[in-house]
Amino acid sequence: MQETIVNLTSLAIDEELENLLERYPYQRYRSEFSSPEKRQILIDSLLKKLPSRCVEISPDRLDEIPELLNCVSTQKRLVIESLLEKGIQALTQNESCLMERILTYSRANSH
């Protein structure tokens, strides 16, 4: 049977992102990061900053993944949460700056 490689770090990031967005006071962030593309950008940016922990698992044992996620330490989860908060702020700030530039450009060209 073919083994599947599972990136536990990626799954932990996704899980922590979900937990963080549930606690976020702004609905805007929840809706923005419900987009699979934005979520993936954020997850990819964190994966570049963290060492990945992967496991090989057989397809008939994929239901054991939640248990495997328990081996991601509390300390690593706190680091992930901190990086997620910074990443969310950076992405939303960059997007706001981009929108501001687009609006300024379109106003300047409409005269």
PDB file of C-alpha atoms in Angstrom:
ATOM      1  CA  MET A   1       0.000   0.000   0.000  1.00  0.00           C
ATOM      2  CA  GLN A   2       1.272   3.466  -0.938  1.00  0.00           C
ATOM      3  CA  GLU A   3       2.246   5.688   2.011  1.00  0.00           C
ATOM      4  CA  THR A   4       1.104   9.310   2.060  1.00  0.00           C
ATOM      5  CA  ILE A   5       3.336  12.109   3.337  1.00  0.00           C
ATOM      6  CA  VAL A   6       1.462  14.456   5.658  1.00  0.00           C
ATOM      7  CA  ASN A   7       2.921  17.815   6.660  1.00  0.00           C
ATOM      8  CA  LEU A   8       1.871  18.142  10.299  1.00  0.00           C
ATOM      9  CA  THR A   9       3.216  21.687  10.488  1.00  0.00           C
ATOM     10  CA  SER A  10       0.952  22.795   7.650  1.00  0.00           C
ATOM     11  CA  LEU A  11      -2.051  21.143   9.302  1.00  0.00           C
ATOM     12  CA  ALA A  12      -1.175  22.730  12.668  1.00  0.00           C
ATOM     13  CA  ILE A  13      -0.920  26.153  11.010  1.00  0.00           C
ATOM     14  CA  ASP A  14      -4.330  25.678   9.404  1.00  0.00           C
ATOM     15  CA  GLU A  15      -5.807  24.534  12.721  1.00  0.00           C
ATOM     16  CA  GLU A  16      -4.308  27.501  14.606  1.00  0.00           C
ATOM     17  CA  LEU A  17      -5.510  29.892  11.897  1.00  0.00           C
ATOM     18  CA  GLU A  18      -9.035  28.567  12.320  1.00  0.00           C
ATOM     19  CA  ASN A  19      -8.817  28.980  16.112  1.00  0.00           C
ATOM     20  CA  LEU A  20      -7.406  32.483  15.771  1.00  0.00           C
ATOM     21  CA  LEU A  21     -10.065  33.630  13.305  1.00  0.00           C
ATOM     22  CA  GLU A  22     -12.808  32.348  15.616  1.00  0.00           C
ATOM     23  CA  ARG A  23     -11.459  34.651  18.333  1.00  0.00           C
ATOM     24  CA  TYR A  24     -10.779  37.647  16.072  1.00  0.00           C
ATOM     25  CA  PRO A  25     -13.052  40.591  16.850  1.00  0.00           C
ATOM     26  CA  TYR A  26     -13.306  41.709  13.218  1.00  0.00           C
ATOM     27  CA  GLN A  27     -15.606  39.796  10.896  1.00  0.00           C
ATOM     28  CA  ARG A  28     -13.599  41.267   8.000  1.00  0.00           C
ATOM     29  CA  TYR A  29     -10.594  39.083   8.815  1.00  0.00           C
ATOM     30  CA  ARG A  30     -12.747  35.988   9.079  1.00  0.00           C
ATOM     31  CA  SER A  31     -14.301  36.578   5.685  1.00  0.00           C
ATOM     32  CA  GLU A  32     -10.996  37.585   4.055  1.00  0.00           C
ATOM     33  CA  PHE A  33      -9.218  34.450   5.205  1.00  0.00           C
ATOM     34  CA  SER A  34     -12.091  32.151   4.354  1.00  0.00           C
ATOM     35  CA  SER A  35     -10.803  32.532   0.799  1.00  0.00           C
ATOM     36  CA  PRO A  36      -8.679  29.441   0.017  1.00  0.00           C
ATOM     37  CA  GLU A  37      -6.186  31.553  -1.941  1.00  0.00           C
ATOM     38  CA  LYS A  38      -5.544  34.005   0.906  1.00  0.00           C
ATOM     39  CA  ARG A  39      -5.384  31.206   3.444  1.00  0.00           C
ATOM     40  CA  GLN A  40      -2.801  29.421   1.339  1.00  0.00           C
ATOM     41  CA  ILE A  41      -0.703  32.589   0.939  1.00  0.00           C
ATOM     42  CA  LEU A  42      -0.671  32.991   4.712  1.00  0.00           C
ATOM     43  CA  ILE A  43       0.075  29.314   5.364  1.00  0.00           C
ATOM     44  CA  ASP A  44       2.867  29.302   2.753  1.00  0.00           C
ATOM     45  CA  SER A  45       4.469  32.375   4.303  1.00  0.00           C
ATOM     46  CA  LEU A  46       4.579  30.636   7.678  1.00  0.00           C
ATOM     47  CA  LEU A  47       5.896  27.380   6.241  1.00  0.00           C
ATOM     48  CA  LYS A  48       8.909  29.332   4.956  1.00  0.00           C
ATOM     49  CA  LYS A  49       9.656  30.481   8.515  1.00  0.00           C
ATOM     50  CA  LEU A  50       9.126  27.228  10.392  1.00  0.00           C
ATOM     51  CA  PRO A  51      10.742  23.811  10.223  1.00  0.00           C
ATOM     52  CA  SER A  52       8.245  21.320   8.844  1.00  0.00           C
ATOM     53  CA  ARG A  53       7.430  18.078  10.542  1.00  0.00           C
ATOM     54  CA  CYS A  54       6.174  15.420   8.163  1.00  0.00           C
ATOM     55  CA  VAL A  55       5.066  11.844   8.679  1.00  0.00           C
ATOM     56  CA  GLU A  56       4.418   8.970   6.331  1.00  0.00           C
ATOM     57  CA  ILE A  57       1.098   7.315   6.902  1.00  0.00           C
ATOM     58  CA  SER A  58      -0.859   4.660   5.087  1.00  0.00           C
ATOM     59  CA  PRO A  59      -4.188   5.698   3.558  1.00  0.00           C
ATOM     60  CA  ASP A  60      -6.106   3.378   5.898  1.00  0.00           C
ATOM     61  CA  ARG A  61      -4.698   5.306   8.899  1.00  0.00           C
ATOM     62  CA  LEU A  62      -5.474   8.864   7.729  1.00  0.00           C
ATOM     63  CA  ASP A  63      -8.124   9.128  10.435  1.00  0.00           C
ATOM     64  CA  GLU A  64      -5.244   9.149  12.959  1.00  0.00           C
ATOM     65  CA  ILE A  65      -4.013  12.572  11.794  1.00  0.00           C
ATOM     66  CA  PRO A  66      -5.806  14.510  14.573  1.00  0.00           C
ATOM     67  CA  GLU A  67      -3.953  12.374  17.129  1.00  0.00           C
ATOM     68  CA  LEU A  68      -0.663  13.003  15.338  1.00  0.00           C
ATOM     69  CA  LEU A  69      -1.271  16.752  15.564  1.00  0.00           C
ATOM     70  CA  ASN A  70      -1.059  16.403  19.339  1.00  0.00           C
ATOM     71  CA  CYS A  71       2.698  15.968  18.975  1.00  0.00           C
ATOM     72  CA  VAL A  72       3.013  19.605  17.815  1.00  0.00           C
ATOM     73  CA  SER A  73       4.173  21.262  21.036  1.00  0.00           C
ATOM     74  CA  THR A  74       2.343  24.057  22.807  1.00  0.00           C
ATOM     75  CA  GLN A  75       5.410  26.250  22.363  1.00  0.00           C
ATOM     76  CA  LYS A  76       5.403  25.690  18.603  1.00  0.00           C
ATOM     77  CA  ARG A  77       1.662  26.430  18.480  1.00  0.00           C
ATOM     78  CA  LEU A  78       2.270  29.728  20.309  1.00  0.00           C
ATOM     79  CA  VAL A  79       4.951  30.628  17.766  1.00  0.00           C
ATOM     80  CA  ILE A  80       2.531  29.733  14.956  1.00  0.00           C
ATOM     81  CA  GLU A  81      -0.199  31.878  16.518  1.00  0.00           C
ATOM     82  CA  SER A  82       2.146  34.855  16.839  1.00  0.00           C
ATOM     83  CA  LEU A  83       3.331  34.506  13.243  1.00  0.00           C
ATOM     84  CA  LEU A  84      -0.271  34.180  12.052  1.00  0.00           C
ATOM     85  CA  GLU A  85      -1.252  37.404  13.806  1.00  0.00           C
ATOM     86  CA  LYS A  86       1.688  39.228  12.224  1.00  0.00           C
ATOM     87  CA  GLY A  87       0.935  37.687   8.843  1.00  0.00           C
ATOM     88  CA  ILE A  88      -2.736  38.664   8.954  1.00  0.00           C
ATOM     89  CA  GLN A  89      -1.815  42.234   9.854  1.00  0.00           C
ATOM     90  CA  ALA A  90       0.840  42.413   7.128  1.00  0.00           C
ATOM     91  CA  LEU A  91      -1.402  40.977   4.412  1.00  0.00           C
ATOM     92  CA  THR A  92      -4.350  43.204   5.273  1.00  0.00           C
ATOM     93  CA  GLN A  93      -2.092  46.266   5.551  1.00  0.00           C
ATOM     94  CA  ASN A  94      -0.464  45.514   2.185  1.00  0.00           C
ATOM     95  CA  GLU A  95      -3.897  45.060   0.628  1.00  0.00           C
ATOM     96  CA  SER A  96      -5.108  48.374   2.097  1.00  0.00           C
ATOM     97  CA  CYS A  97      -2.051  50.182   0.719  1.00  0.00           C
ATOM     98  CA  LEU A  98      -2.603  48.613  -2.690  1.00  0.00           C
ATOM     99  CA  MET A  99      -6.275  49.661  -2.734  1.00  0.00           C
ATOM    100  CA  GLU A 100      -5.292  53.183  -1.686  1.00  0.00           C
ATOM    101  CA  ARG A 101      -2.787  53.388  -4.562  1.00  0.00           C
ATOM    102  CA  ILE A 102      -5.363  52.097  -7.052  1.00  0.00           C
ATOM    103  CA  LEU A 103      -7.938  54.652  -5.886  1.00  0.00           C
ATOM    104  CA  THR A 104      -5.390  57.483  -6.000  1.00  0.00           C
ATOM    105  CA  TYR A 105      -4.305  56.436  -9.494  1.00  0.00           C
ATOM    106  CA  SER A 106      -7.871  56.184 -10.803  1.00  0.00           C
ATOM    107  CA  ARG A 107      -8.799  59.565  -9.318  1.00  0.00           C
ATOM    108  CA  ALA A 108      -5.723  61.200 -10.879  1.00  0.00           C
ATOM    109  CA  ASN A 109      -6.509  59.711 -14.278  1.00  0.00           C
ATOM    110  CA  SER A 110     -10.204  60.545 -14.219  1.00  0.00           C
ATOM    111  CA  HIS A 111      -9.584  64.320 -14.538  1.00  0.00           C
TER     112      HIS A 111
END
